[in-house]
């Protein structure tokens, strides 16, 4: 466990009361693959599962958002036991010139407050450390759990939009 904790701390971006949020690495490939294998987890994302673990590893090896933007999606690790729960983080959408807050967790960790806790940490990091002025949250209509998290964190519904061919909701949160 000591070596794992050291690795979390080296790559850690921020922490919350129960969680470490750190950069994703190729060592997360199996967990990342497994997360995207659950159709319920992917139901409202527009994403498709990876074909094999090596595809997840290739994705992680080629993930350049940390270098390009200075932020990205982060692994969410439970402090008490070092378990990979899912991911939470920021994504820049150049077509909208907006930064999106997103999260995805293994279904067995839903309804335990991990999405809200990690997302609140990401918001604090975005506004304080990155000095961003605004975040958005994009959600497919029907994804009530994600809508609940965004509203709980203070995001306001701004408009409907096309979420990869399906009805979507766009929420916004200003620093002020």
Short mmCIF file of N, CA and C in Angstrom, two decimals:
data_model
loop_
_atom_site.label_atom_id
_atom_site.label_comp_id
_atom_site.label_asym_id
_atom_site.label_seq_id
_atom_site.Cartn_x
_atom_site.Cartn_y
_atom_site.Cartn_z
N UNK A 1 0.82 -1.21 0.00
CA UNK A 1 0.00 0.00 0.00
C UNK A 1 0.85 1.26 0.00
N UNK A 2 2.02 1.24 0.66
CA UNK A 2 2.86 2.44 0.74
C UNK A 2 3.31 2.90 -0.64
N UNK A 3 3.70 1.96 -1.52
CA UNK A 3 4.14 2.34 -2.86
C UNK A 3 2.96 2.95 -3.62
N UNK A 4 1.77 2.36 -3.50
CA UNK A 4 0.59 2.89 -4.17
C UNK A 4 0.30 4.31 -3.71
N UNK A 5 0.36 4.55 -2.42
CA UNK A 5 0.09 5.89 -1.89
C UNK A 5 1.10 6.89 -2.44
N UNK A 6 2.36 6.50 -2.53
CA UNK A 6 3.38 7.38 -3.09
C UNK A 6 3.04 7.71 -4.54
N UNK A 7 2.63 6.70 -5.33
CA UNK A 7 2.25 6.96 -6.72
C UNK A 7 1.06 7.90 -6.81
N UNK A 8 0.08 7.76 -5.91
CA UNK A 8 -1.06 8.66 -5.93
C UNK A 8 -0.62 10.08 -5.65
N UNK A 9 0.28 10.24 -4.70
CA UNK A 9 0.73 11.57 -4.32
C UNK A 9 1.56 12.22 -5.41
N UNK A 10 2.35 11.45 -6.12
CA UNK A 10 3.17 12.00 -7.21
C UNK A 10 2.28 12.57 -8.31
N UNK A 11 1.24 11.84 -8.67
CA UNK A 11 0.36 12.25 -9.76
C UNK A 11 -0.89 13.00 -9.29
N UNK A 12 -0.99 13.26 -8.00
CA UNK A 12 -2.21 13.86 -7.46
C UNK A 12 -2.37 15.31 -7.91
N UNK A 13 -3.59 15.64 -8.28
CA UNK A 13 -3.93 17.01 -8.67
C UNK A 13 -4.57 17.72 -7.48
N UNK A 14 -5.50 17.03 -6.82
CA UNK A 14 -6.12 17.56 -5.61
C UNK A 14 -6.68 16.39 -4.82
N UNK A 15 -7.04 16.68 -3.58
CA UNK A 15 -7.68 15.66 -2.76
C UNK A 15 -8.88 16.26 -2.06
N UNK A 16 -9.79 15.39 -1.67
CA UNK A 16 -10.95 15.77 -0.90
C UNK A 16 -10.89 14.98 0.40
N UNK A 17 -11.92 15.04 1.17
CA UNK A 17 -11.93 14.33 2.45
C UNK A 17 -11.70 12.83 2.27
N UNK A 18 -12.35 12.22 1.28
CA UNK A 18 -12.26 10.77 1.10
C UNK A 18 -11.50 10.32 -0.14
N UNK A 19 -11.11 11.27 -1.00
CA UNK A 19 -10.62 10.91 -2.33
C UNK A 19 -9.32 11.59 -2.71
N UNK A 20 -8.52 10.88 -3.52
CA UNK A 20 -7.41 11.46 -4.25
C UNK A 20 -7.87 11.59 -5.70
N UNK A 21 -7.60 12.70 -6.34
CA UNK A 21 -7.84 12.86 -7.77
C UNK A 21 -6.50 13.12 -8.42
N UNK A 22 -6.13 12.23 -9.31
CA UNK A 22 -4.80 12.27 -9.91
C UNK A 22 -4.89 12.04 -11.41
N UNK A 23 -3.81 12.39 -12.11
CA UNK A 23 -3.75 12.15 -13.54
C UNK A 23 -3.92 10.67 -13.84
N UNK A 24 -4.65 10.38 -14.89
CA UNK A 24 -4.76 9.01 -15.37
C UNK A 24 -3.43 8.59 -15.99
N UNK A 25 -3.07 7.32 -15.84
CA UNK A 25 -1.85 6.78 -16.45
C UNK A 25 -2.19 5.47 -17.15
N UNK A 26 -1.25 4.96 -17.92
CA UNK A 26 -1.47 3.69 -18.61
C UNK A 26 -1.68 2.55 -17.61
N UNK A 27 -1.22 2.72 -16.38
CA UNK A 27 -1.44 1.71 -15.35
C UNK A 27 -2.92 1.58 -15.00
N UNK A 28 -3.74 2.55 -15.38
CA UNK A 28 -5.17 2.52 -15.13
C UNK A 28 -5.95 1.82 -16.24
N UNK A 29 -5.25 1.27 -17.23
CA UNK A 29 -5.92 0.74 -18.42
C UNK A 29 -6.98 -0.31 -18.10
N UNK A 30 -6.67 -1.26 -17.23
CA UNK A 30 -7.65 -2.31 -16.94
C UNK A 30 -8.90 -1.73 -16.28
N UNK A 31 -8.71 -0.86 -15.30
CA UNK A 31 -9.86 -0.25 -14.62
C UNK A 31 -10.65 0.63 -15.59
N UNK A 32 -9.95 1.37 -16.43
CA UNK A 32 -10.59 2.24 -17.41
C UNK A 32 -11.41 1.40 -18.40
N UNK A 33 -10.84 0.29 -18.84
CA UNK A 33 -11.53 -0.64 -19.73
C UNK A 33 -12.78 -1.20 -19.05
N UNK A 34 -12.61 -1.68 -17.82
CA UNK A 34 -13.73 -2.27 -17.08
C UNK A 34 -14.85 -1.26 -16.87
N UNK A 35 -14.51 -0.03 -16.55
CA UNK A 35 -15.51 1.02 -16.34
C UNK A 35 -16.37 1.20 -17.58
N UNK A 36 -15.75 1.18 -18.74
CA UNK A 36 -16.46 1.41 -20.00
C UNK A 36 -17.12 0.16 -20.57
N UNK A 37 -17.04 -0.95 -19.86
CA UNK A 37 -17.69 -2.18 -20.29
C UNK A 37 -19.14 -2.25 -19.83
N UNK A 38 -19.51 -1.45 -18.85
CA UNK A 38 -20.84 -1.50 -18.28
C UNK A 38 -21.79 -0.63 -19.10
N UNK A 39 -22.79 -1.23 -19.77
CA UNK A 39 -23.71 -0.44 -20.60
C UNK A 39 -24.48 0.61 -19.80
N UNK A 40 -24.73 0.36 -18.53
CA UNK A 40 -25.43 1.35 -17.70
C UNK A 40 -24.54 2.57 -17.44
N UNK A 41 -23.25 2.35 -17.30
CA UNK A 41 -22.31 3.46 -17.09
C UNK A 41 -22.23 4.32 -18.35
N UNK A 42 -22.27 3.68 -19.52
CA UNK A 42 -22.14 4.40 -20.79
C UNK A 42 -23.47 4.89 -21.35
N UNK A 43 -24.57 4.55 -20.72
CA UNK A 43 -25.91 4.80 -21.25
C UNK A 43 -26.12 6.22 -21.76
N UNK A 44 -25.65 7.21 -21.04
CA UNK A 44 -25.90 8.61 -21.40
C UNK A 44 -24.65 9.35 -21.87
N UNK A 45 -23.60 8.62 -22.22
CA UNK A 45 -22.34 9.29 -22.54
C UNK A 45 -22.10 9.52 -24.03
N UNK A 46 -22.70 8.69 -24.88
CA UNK A 46 -22.39 8.76 -26.30
C UNK A 46 -21.14 7.98 -26.65
N UNK A 47 -20.45 7.42 -25.65
CA UNK A 47 -19.24 6.64 -25.88
C UNK A 47 -19.57 5.18 -26.14
N UNK A 48 -18.62 4.48 -26.74
CA UNK A 48 -18.74 3.04 -26.94
C UNK A 48 -17.64 2.37 -26.12
N UNK A 49 -17.84 1.09 -25.76
CA UNK A 49 -16.80 0.39 -24.99
C UNK A 49 -15.54 0.20 -25.82
N UNK A 50 -14.42 0.04 -25.15
CA UNK A 50 -13.19 -0.34 -25.83
C UNK A 50 -13.32 -1.79 -26.27
N UNK A 51 -12.65 -2.17 -27.36
CA UNK A 51 -12.69 -3.56 -27.82
C UNK A 51 -11.87 -4.47 -26.93
N UNK A 52 -10.75 -3.94 -26.45
CA UNK A 52 -9.85 -4.72 -25.60
C UNK A 52 -9.07 -3.78 -24.70
N UNK A 53 -8.43 -4.34 -23.70
CA UNK A 53 -7.68 -3.53 -22.72
C UNK A 53 -6.60 -2.72 -23.41
N UNK A 54 -5.97 -3.26 -24.44
CA UNK A 54 -4.91 -2.52 -25.12
C UNK A 54 -5.44 -1.24 -25.75
N UNK A 55 -6.73 -1.23 -26.15
CA UNK A 55 -7.32 0.00 -26.69
C UNK A 55 -7.42 1.07 -25.60
N UNK A 56 -7.80 0.65 -24.39
CA UNK A 56 -7.86 1.59 -23.26
C UNK A 56 -6.45 2.10 -22.95
N UNK A 57 -5.47 1.22 -22.98
CA UNK A 57 -4.09 1.62 -22.71
C UNK A 57 -3.59 2.60 -23.77
N UNK A 58 -3.91 2.32 -25.03
CA UNK A 58 -3.52 3.24 -26.11
C UNK A 58 -4.17 4.61 -25.92
N UNK A 59 -5.45 4.61 -25.55
CA UNK A 59 -6.15 5.87 -25.30
C UNK A 59 -5.42 6.66 -24.21
N UNK A 60 -5.10 5.99 -23.11
CA UNK A 60 -4.43 6.67 -22.00
C UNK A 60 -3.02 7.13 -22.38
N UNK A 61 -2.30 6.32 -23.14
CA UNK A 61 -0.95 6.70 -23.57
C UNK A 61 -0.97 7.90 -24.51
N UNK A 62 -2.07 8.06 -25.25
CA UNK A 62 -2.18 9.15 -26.21
C UNK A 62 -3.01 10.32 -25.69
N UNK A 63 -3.37 10.28 -24.42
CA UNK A 63 -4.17 11.35 -23.81
C UNK A 63 -3.25 12.53 -23.52
N UNK A 64 -3.45 13.62 -24.25
CA UNK A 64 -2.52 14.76 -24.18
C UNK A 64 -3.12 16.00 -23.52
N UNK A 65 -4.31 15.88 -22.95
CA UNK A 65 -4.97 17.05 -22.40
C UNK A 65 -4.19 17.71 -21.26
N UNK A 66 -3.49 16.91 -20.45
CA UNK A 66 -2.72 17.50 -19.35
C UNK A 66 -1.64 18.43 -19.90
N UNK A 67 -1.00 18.03 -20.99
CA UNK A 67 0.04 18.86 -21.60
C UNK A 67 -0.56 20.04 -22.36
N UNK A 68 -1.64 19.81 -23.11
CA UNK A 68 -2.24 20.86 -23.93
C UNK A 68 -2.99 21.89 -23.11
N UNK A 69 -3.78 21.45 -22.15
CA UNK A 69 -4.67 22.36 -21.42
C UNK A 69 -4.21 22.65 -20.00
N UNK A 70 -3.40 21.76 -19.44
CA UNK A 70 -3.02 21.90 -18.04
C UNK A 70 -4.02 21.25 -17.10
N UNK A 71 -4.97 20.52 -17.66
CA UNK A 71 -5.97 19.79 -16.90
C UNK A 71 -6.56 18.71 -17.79
N UNK A 72 -7.43 17.90 -17.22
CA UNK A 72 -8.09 16.84 -17.98
C UNK A 72 -9.01 16.05 -17.08
N UNK A 73 -9.27 14.83 -17.48
CA UNK A 73 -10.04 13.91 -16.65
C UNK A 73 -9.06 13.25 -15.69
N UNK A 74 -9.47 13.08 -14.44
CA UNK A 74 -8.58 12.54 -13.41
C UNK A 74 -9.14 11.27 -12.80
N UNK A 75 -8.26 10.34 -12.48
CA UNK A 75 -8.65 9.13 -11.77
C UNK A 75 -9.12 9.52 -10.38
N UNK A 76 -10.21 8.94 -9.94
CA UNK A 76 -10.72 9.17 -8.58
C UNK A 76 -10.41 7.91 -7.78
N UNK A 77 -9.58 8.09 -6.76
CA UNK A 77 -9.09 6.98 -5.93
C UNK A 77 -9.57 7.18 -4.50
N UNK A 78 -10.16 6.14 -3.94
CA UNK A 78 -10.61 6.21 -2.55
C UNK A 78 -9.40 6.12 -1.63
N UNK A 79 -9.27 7.08 -0.73
CA UNK A 79 -8.13 7.14 0.19
C UNK A 79 -8.03 5.92 1.10
N UNK A 80 -9.15 5.44 1.58
CA UNK A 80 -9.14 4.39 2.59
C UNK A 80 -8.54 3.08 2.11
N UNK A 81 -8.64 2.79 0.80
CA UNK A 81 -8.13 1.51 0.32
C UNK A 81 -7.45 1.56 -1.04
N UNK A 82 -7.34 2.75 -1.64
CA UNK A 82 -6.64 2.88 -2.92
C UNK A 82 -7.42 2.37 -4.13
N UNK A 83 -8.72 2.16 -3.99
CA UNK A 83 -9.53 1.63 -5.08
C UNK A 83 -9.84 2.73 -6.11
N UNK A 84 -9.71 2.38 -7.39
CA UNK A 84 -10.08 3.24 -8.51
C UNK A 84 -11.60 3.21 -8.62
N UNK A 85 -12.25 4.34 -8.35
CA UNK A 85 -13.72 4.42 -8.35
C UNK A 85 -14.28 4.84 -9.70
N UNK A 86 -13.48 5.57 -10.47
CA UNK A 86 -13.93 6.13 -11.74
C UNK A 86 -13.08 7.34 -12.07
N UNK A 87 -13.65 8.27 -12.78
CA UNK A 87 -12.92 9.50 -13.10
C UNK A 87 -13.84 10.72 -12.98
N UNK A 88 -13.19 11.85 -12.81
CA UNK A 88 -13.87 13.14 -12.75
C UNK A 88 -12.88 14.16 -13.29
N UNK A 89 -13.37 15.19 -13.93
CA UNK A 89 -12.43 16.20 -14.37
C UNK A 89 -12.97 17.15 -15.40
N UNK A 90 -12.05 17.82 -16.06
CA UNK A 90 -12.35 18.92 -16.96
C UNK A 90 -11.96 18.58 -18.38
N UNK A 91 -12.73 19.09 -19.33
CA UNK A 91 -12.43 18.88 -20.75
C UNK A 91 -12.74 20.17 -21.49
N UNK A 92 -11.76 20.65 -22.25
CA UNK A 92 -11.95 21.86 -23.05
C UNK A 92 -12.63 21.49 -24.36
N UNK A 93 -13.72 22.19 -24.69
CA UNK A 93 -14.43 22.01 -25.96
C UNK A 93 -14.13 23.24 -26.82
N UNK A 94 -13.24 23.08 -27.79
CA UNK A 94 -12.82 24.21 -28.62
C UNK A 94 -13.97 24.76 -29.45
N UNK A 95 -14.91 23.90 -29.86
CA UNK A 95 -16.03 24.37 -30.68
C UNK A 95 -16.94 25.33 -29.92
N UNK A 96 -16.95 25.24 -28.59
CA UNK A 96 -17.76 26.13 -27.77
C UNK A 96 -16.91 27.09 -26.95
N UNK A 97 -15.59 26.90 -26.96
CA UNK A 97 -14.65 27.65 -26.13
C UNK A 97 -15.11 27.62 -24.67
N UNK A 98 -15.43 26.40 -24.19
CA UNK A 98 -15.93 26.21 -22.83
C UNK A 98 -15.22 25.00 -22.21
N UNK A 99 -15.17 25.00 -20.90
CA UNK A 99 -14.58 23.88 -20.15
C UNK A 99 -15.71 23.13 -19.46
N UNK A 100 -15.77 21.85 -19.75
CA UNK A 100 -16.84 20.97 -19.29
C UNK A 100 -16.38 20.15 -18.08
N UNK A 101 -17.23 20.09 -17.07
CA UNK A 101 -17.00 19.22 -15.92
C UNK A 101 -17.71 17.90 -16.19
N UNK A 102 -16.98 16.79 -16.07
CA UNK A 102 -17.58 15.48 -16.30
C UNK A 102 -17.15 14.50 -15.23
N UNK A 103 -17.88 13.39 -15.14
CA UNK A 103 -17.55 12.35 -14.17
C UNK A 103 -18.17 11.04 -14.64
N UNK A 104 -17.52 9.95 -14.25
CA UNK A 104 -18.00 8.61 -14.58
C UNK A 104 -17.47 7.66 -13.52
N UNK A 105 -18.36 6.87 -12.94
CA UNK A 105 -17.99 5.96 -11.85
C UNK A 105 -18.54 4.56 -12.09
N UNK A 106 -17.83 3.58 -11.55
CA UNK A 106 -18.37 2.22 -11.56
C UNK A 106 -19.73 2.24 -10.87
N UNK A 107 -20.66 1.49 -11.40
CA UNK A 107 -22.03 1.49 -10.88
C UNK A 107 -22.09 1.12 -9.39
N UNK A 108 -21.21 0.23 -8.95
CA UNK A 108 -21.25 -0.17 -7.54
C UNK A 108 -20.89 0.97 -6.59
N UNK A 109 -20.36 2.08 -7.12
CA UNK A 109 -20.03 3.23 -6.28
C UNK A 109 -21.01 4.39 -6.46
N UNK A 110 -22.07 4.20 -7.21
CA UNK A 110 -23.09 5.23 -7.37
C UNK A 110 -23.82 5.43 -6.04
N UNK A 111 -24.36 6.61 -5.87
CA UNK A 111 -25.19 6.98 -4.72
C UNK A 111 -24.43 6.92 -3.39
N UNK A 112 -23.13 7.22 -3.46
CA UNK A 112 -22.32 7.28 -2.23
C UNK A 112 -21.66 8.64 -2.07
N UNK A 113 -22.02 9.58 -2.95
CA UNK A 113 -21.49 10.93 -2.86
C UNK A 113 -20.14 11.15 -3.51
N UNK A 114 -19.59 10.13 -4.18
CA UNK A 114 -18.27 10.27 -4.78
C UNK A 114 -18.28 11.24 -5.96
N UNK A 115 -19.33 11.21 -6.78
CA UNK A 115 -19.40 12.14 -7.92
C UNK A 115 -19.47 13.58 -7.42
N UNK A 116 -20.33 13.83 -6.45
CA UNK A 116 -20.46 15.19 -5.91
C UNK A 116 -19.17 15.65 -5.25
N UNK A 117 -18.56 14.78 -4.47
CA UNK A 117 -17.34 15.15 -3.75
C UNK A 117 -16.18 15.44 -4.70
N UNK A 118 -15.97 14.56 -5.67
CA UNK A 118 -14.86 14.78 -6.61
C UNK A 118 -15.15 15.97 -7.51
N UNK A 119 -16.41 16.13 -7.93
CA UNK A 119 -16.76 17.26 -8.79
C UNK A 119 -16.59 18.59 -8.05
N UNK A 120 -16.95 18.63 -6.77
CA UNK A 120 -16.74 19.85 -5.98
C UNK A 120 -15.24 20.16 -5.89
N UNK A 121 -14.43 19.12 -5.71
CA UNK A 121 -12.98 19.33 -5.70
C UNK A 121 -12.48 19.86 -7.03
N UNK A 122 -13.03 19.34 -8.13
CA UNK A 122 -12.63 19.80 -9.46
C UNK A 122 -13.05 21.25 -9.68
N UNK A 123 -14.23 21.62 -9.20
CA UNK A 123 -14.70 23.00 -9.33
C UNK A 123 -13.77 23.94 -8.55
N UNK A 124 -13.47 23.58 -7.33
CA UNK A 124 -12.56 24.41 -6.51
C UNK A 124 -11.21 24.55 -7.19
N UNK A 125 -10.68 23.44 -7.70
CA UNK A 125 -9.39 23.47 -8.40
C UNK A 125 -9.49 24.35 -9.65
N UNK A 126 -10.57 24.22 -10.42
CA UNK A 126 -10.73 24.99 -11.65
C UNK A 126 -10.78 26.49 -11.38
N UNK A 127 -11.54 26.89 -10.36
CA UNK A 127 -11.71 28.31 -10.09
C UNK A 127 -10.54 28.89 -9.31
N UNK A 128 -9.95 28.14 -8.41
CA UNK A 128 -8.85 28.66 -7.58
C UNK A 128 -7.50 28.50 -8.23
N UNK A 129 -7.13 27.26 -8.55
CA UNK A 129 -5.79 26.99 -9.07
C UNK A 129 -5.65 27.34 -10.55
N UNK A 130 -6.64 26.98 -11.35
CA UNK A 130 -6.57 27.25 -12.79
C UNK A 130 -7.08 28.63 -13.16
N UNK A 131 -7.75 29.30 -12.21
CA UNK A 131 -8.31 30.63 -12.41
C UNK A 131 -9.28 30.71 -13.58
N UNK A 132 -10.05 29.63 -13.78
CA UNK A 132 -11.10 29.65 -14.79
C UNK A 132 -12.27 30.47 -14.25
N UNK A 133 -13.03 31.07 -15.13
CA UNK A 133 -14.17 31.90 -14.73
C UNK A 133 -15.51 31.19 -14.86
N UNK A 134 -15.53 30.08 -15.62
CA UNK A 134 -16.81 29.44 -15.91
C UNK A 134 -16.58 27.97 -16.24
N UNK A 135 -17.55 27.15 -15.85
CA UNK A 135 -17.59 25.74 -16.22
C UNK A 135 -18.98 25.42 -16.77
N UNK A 136 -19.03 24.43 -17.62
CA UNK A 136 -20.31 23.92 -18.09
C UNK A 136 -20.42 22.45 -17.71
N UNK A 137 -21.64 21.95 -17.73
CA UNK A 137 -21.91 20.53 -17.57
C UNK A 137 -22.87 20.13 -18.67
N UNK A 138 -22.49 19.14 -19.46
CA UNK A 138 -23.33 18.67 -20.57
C UNK A 138 -23.91 17.31 -20.20
N UNK A 139 -25.22 17.19 -20.34
CA UNK A 139 -25.91 15.98 -19.89
C UNK A 139 -26.95 15.59 -20.92
N UNK A 140 -27.03 14.30 -21.23
CA UNK A 140 -28.13 13.83 -22.06
C UNK A 140 -29.42 13.88 -21.24
N UNK A 141 -30.51 14.30 -21.90
CA UNK A 141 -31.81 14.27 -21.21
C UNK A 141 -32.08 12.86 -20.71
N UNK A 142 -32.62 12.77 -19.52
CA UNK A 142 -32.90 11.47 -18.93
C UNK A 142 -31.86 11.03 -17.92
N UNK A 143 -30.70 11.65 -17.93
CA UNK A 143 -29.64 11.29 -16.98
C UNK A 143 -29.87 12.08 -15.69
N UNK A 144 -30.87 11.65 -14.96
CA UNK A 144 -31.29 12.38 -13.76
C UNK A 144 -30.23 12.41 -12.67
N UNK A 145 -29.43 11.36 -12.57
CA UNK A 145 -28.39 11.32 -11.53
C UNK A 145 -27.36 12.43 -11.76
N UNK A 146 -26.91 12.59 -13.00
CA UNK A 146 -25.94 13.64 -13.30
C UNK A 146 -26.55 15.03 -13.17
N UNK A 147 -27.80 15.17 -13.59
CA UNK A 147 -28.50 16.45 -13.42
C UNK A 147 -28.55 16.80 -11.93
N UNK A 148 -28.86 15.83 -11.10
CA UNK A 148 -28.93 16.04 -9.65
C UNK A 148 -27.59 16.53 -9.10
N UNK A 149 -26.49 15.89 -9.53
CA UNK A 149 -25.16 16.29 -9.06
C UNK A 149 -24.86 17.73 -9.48
N UNK A 150 -25.11 18.05 -10.75
CA UNK A 150 -24.82 19.41 -11.23
C UNK A 150 -25.63 20.46 -10.48
N UNK A 151 -26.92 20.20 -10.29
CA UNK A 151 -27.75 21.16 -9.56
C UNK A 151 -27.29 21.30 -8.11
N UNK A 152 -26.94 20.20 -7.49
CA UNK A 152 -26.46 20.20 -6.11
C UNK A 152 -25.21 21.08 -5.98
N UNK A 153 -24.39 21.11 -7.03
CA UNK A 153 -23.15 21.88 -7.02
C UNK A 153 -23.33 23.33 -7.46
N UNK A 154 -24.57 23.71 -7.77
CA UNK A 154 -24.85 25.10 -8.11
C UNK A 154 -24.96 25.40 -9.58
N UNK A 155 -24.83 24.43 -10.44
CA UNK A 155 -24.98 24.65 -11.88
C UNK A 155 -26.43 24.99 -12.19
N UNK A 156 -26.61 25.87 -13.17
CA UNK A 156 -27.95 26.29 -13.59
C UNK A 156 -28.19 25.84 -15.03
N UNK A 157 -29.39 25.33 -15.28
CA UNK A 157 -29.75 24.94 -16.64
C UNK A 157 -29.80 26.19 -17.51
N UNK A 158 -29.09 26.14 -18.64
CA UNK A 158 -29.04 27.30 -19.54
C UNK A 158 -29.83 27.07 -20.83
N UNK A 159 -29.72 25.87 -21.37
CA UNK A 159 -30.44 25.61 -22.62
C UNK A 159 -30.39 24.12 -22.96
N UNK A 160 -31.23 23.76 -23.91
CA UNK A 160 -31.16 22.42 -24.50
C UNK A 160 -30.21 22.49 -25.68
N UNK A 161 -29.61 21.35 -26.02
CA UNK A 161 -28.69 21.32 -27.16
C UNK A 161 -28.65 19.89 -27.71
N UNK A 162 -27.98 19.74 -28.84
CA UNK A 162 -27.82 18.44 -29.48
C UNK A 162 -26.60 17.76 -28.86
N UNK A 163 -26.84 16.70 -28.12
CA UNK A 163 -25.77 15.93 -27.47
C UNK A 163 -25.51 14.70 -28.31
N UNK A 164 -24.66 14.87 -29.32
CA UNK A 164 -24.28 13.78 -30.22
C UNK A 164 -25.50 13.06 -30.79
N UNK A 165 -26.44 13.87 -31.30
CA UNK A 165 -27.63 13.32 -31.94
C UNK A 165 -28.78 13.02 -31.01
N UNK A 166 -28.62 13.29 -29.73
CA UNK A 166 -29.69 13.05 -28.76
C UNK A 166 -29.97 14.36 -28.02
N UNK A 167 -31.17 14.49 -27.44
CA UNK A 167 -31.47 15.72 -26.70
C UNK A 167 -30.55 15.86 -25.47
N UNK A 168 -30.00 17.04 -25.32
CA UNK A 168 -29.10 17.29 -24.20
C UNK A 168 -29.47 18.55 -23.45
N UNK A 169 -28.91 18.67 -22.26
CA UNK A 169 -29.09 19.84 -21.41
C UNK A 169 -27.72 20.43 -21.11
N UNK A 170 -27.62 21.74 -21.24
CA UNK A 170 -26.37 22.43 -20.95
C UNK A 170 -26.54 23.26 -19.68
N UNK A 171 -25.71 22.97 -18.70
CA UNK A 171 -25.71 23.68 -17.43
C UNK A 171 -24.47 24.56 -17.37
N UNK A 172 -24.55 25.66 -16.63
CA UNK A 172 -23.40 26.53 -16.46
C UNK A 172 -23.20 26.92 -15.01
N UNK A 173 -21.95 27.19 -14.68
CA UNK A 173 -21.58 27.66 -13.35
C UNK A 173 -20.49 28.71 -13.49
N UNK A 174 -20.76 29.92 -13.03
CA UNK A 174 -19.78 30.99 -13.09
C UNK A 174 -19.03 31.07 -11.76
N UNK A 175 -17.80 31.48 -11.84
CA UNK A 175 -16.95 31.60 -10.66
C UNK A 175 -17.59 32.52 -9.61
N UNK A 176 -18.17 33.59 -10.07
CA UNK A 176 -18.78 34.54 -9.15
C UNK A 176 -20.01 33.96 -8.53
#
